[in-house]
Amino acid sequence: MKEIFWIEKFILICVVATVFLFCFWQEYDEKKRDSQSRARTARRRRARNLTPL
């Protein structure tokens, strides 16, 4: 009975940690992607300015 309780507690902790890490990673990834896209658009803008139309 005690072993089952510890296993359940361990699984619960793992699930909570996974959910927390997933949320944190998504937020971090969004920030990273946002800065990357900003850099990409700036690069594109620079390239457009350099090339004569």
One Martini backbone bead per residue (centre of mass of N, CA, C, O) as a GRO file, in nm:
protein
   53
    1MET     BB    1   0.060   0.063  -0.021
    2LYS     BB    2   0.302   0.251   0.008
    3GLU     BB    3   0.422   0.213  -0.276
    4ILE     BB    4   0.184   0.321  -0.440
    5PHE     BB    5   0.190   0.605  -0.320
    6TRP     BB    6   0.477   0.675  -0.420
    7ILE     BB    7   0.420   0.633  -0.720
    8GLU     BB    8   0.194   0.842  -0.743
    9LYS     BB    9   0.362   1.080  -0.647
   10PHE     BB   10   0.579   1.061  -0.867
   11ILE     BB   11   0.388   1.093  -1.110
   12LEU     BB   12   0.274   1.367  -1.027
   13ILE     BB   13   0.542   1.519  -1.030
   14CYS     BB   14   0.608   1.461  -1.326
   15VAL     BB   15   0.359   1.597  -1.449
   16VAL     BB   16   0.402   1.878  -1.333
   17ALA     BB   17   0.686   1.921  -1.450
   18THR     BB   18   0.609   1.884  -1.748
   19VAL     BB   19   0.402   2.111  -1.767
   20PHE     BB   20   0.590   2.338  -1.676
   21LEU     BB   21   0.806   2.298  -1.896
   22PHE     BB   22   0.620   2.331  -2.139
   23CYS     BB   23   0.530   2.620  -2.081
   24PHE     BB   24   0.814   2.743  -2.067
   25TRP     BB   25   0.909   2.654  -2.351
   26GLN     BB   26   0.692   2.797  -2.516
   27GLU     BB   27   0.763   3.082  -2.426
   28TYR     BB   28   1.060   3.074  -2.515
   29ASP     BB   29   1.006   3.002  -2.814
   30GLU     BB   30   0.839   3.251  -2.882
   31LYS     BB   31   1.056   3.460  -2.822
   32LYS     BB   32   1.264   3.348  -3.021
   33ARG     BB   33   1.088   3.363  -3.276
   34ASP     BB   34   1.032   3.664  -3.261
   35SER     BB   35   1.328   3.758  -3.288
   36GLN     BB   36   1.382   3.608  -3.552
   37SER     BB   37   1.162   3.745  -3.727
   38ARG     BB   38   1.266   4.029  -3.684
   39ALA     BB   39   1.542   3.976  -3.815
   40ARG     BB   40   1.433   3.879  -4.089
   41THR     BB   41   1.281   4.137  -4.171
   42ALA     BB   42   1.526   4.322  -4.155
   43ARG     BB   43   1.690   4.174  -4.367
   44ARG     BB   44   1.485   4.203  -4.596
   45ARG     BB   45   1.479   4.510  -4.594
   46ARG     BB   46   1.777   4.549  -4.657
   47ALA     BB   47   1.775   4.394  -4.926
   48ARG     BB   48   1.563   4.577  -5.064
   49ASN     BB   49   1.736   4.839  -5.045
   50LEU     BB   50   1.981   4.734  -5.216
   51THR     BB   51   1.788   4.655  -5.435
   52PRO     BB   52   1.710   4.754  -5.739
   53LEU     BB   53   1.391   4.820  -5.910
   0.00000   0.00000   0.00000
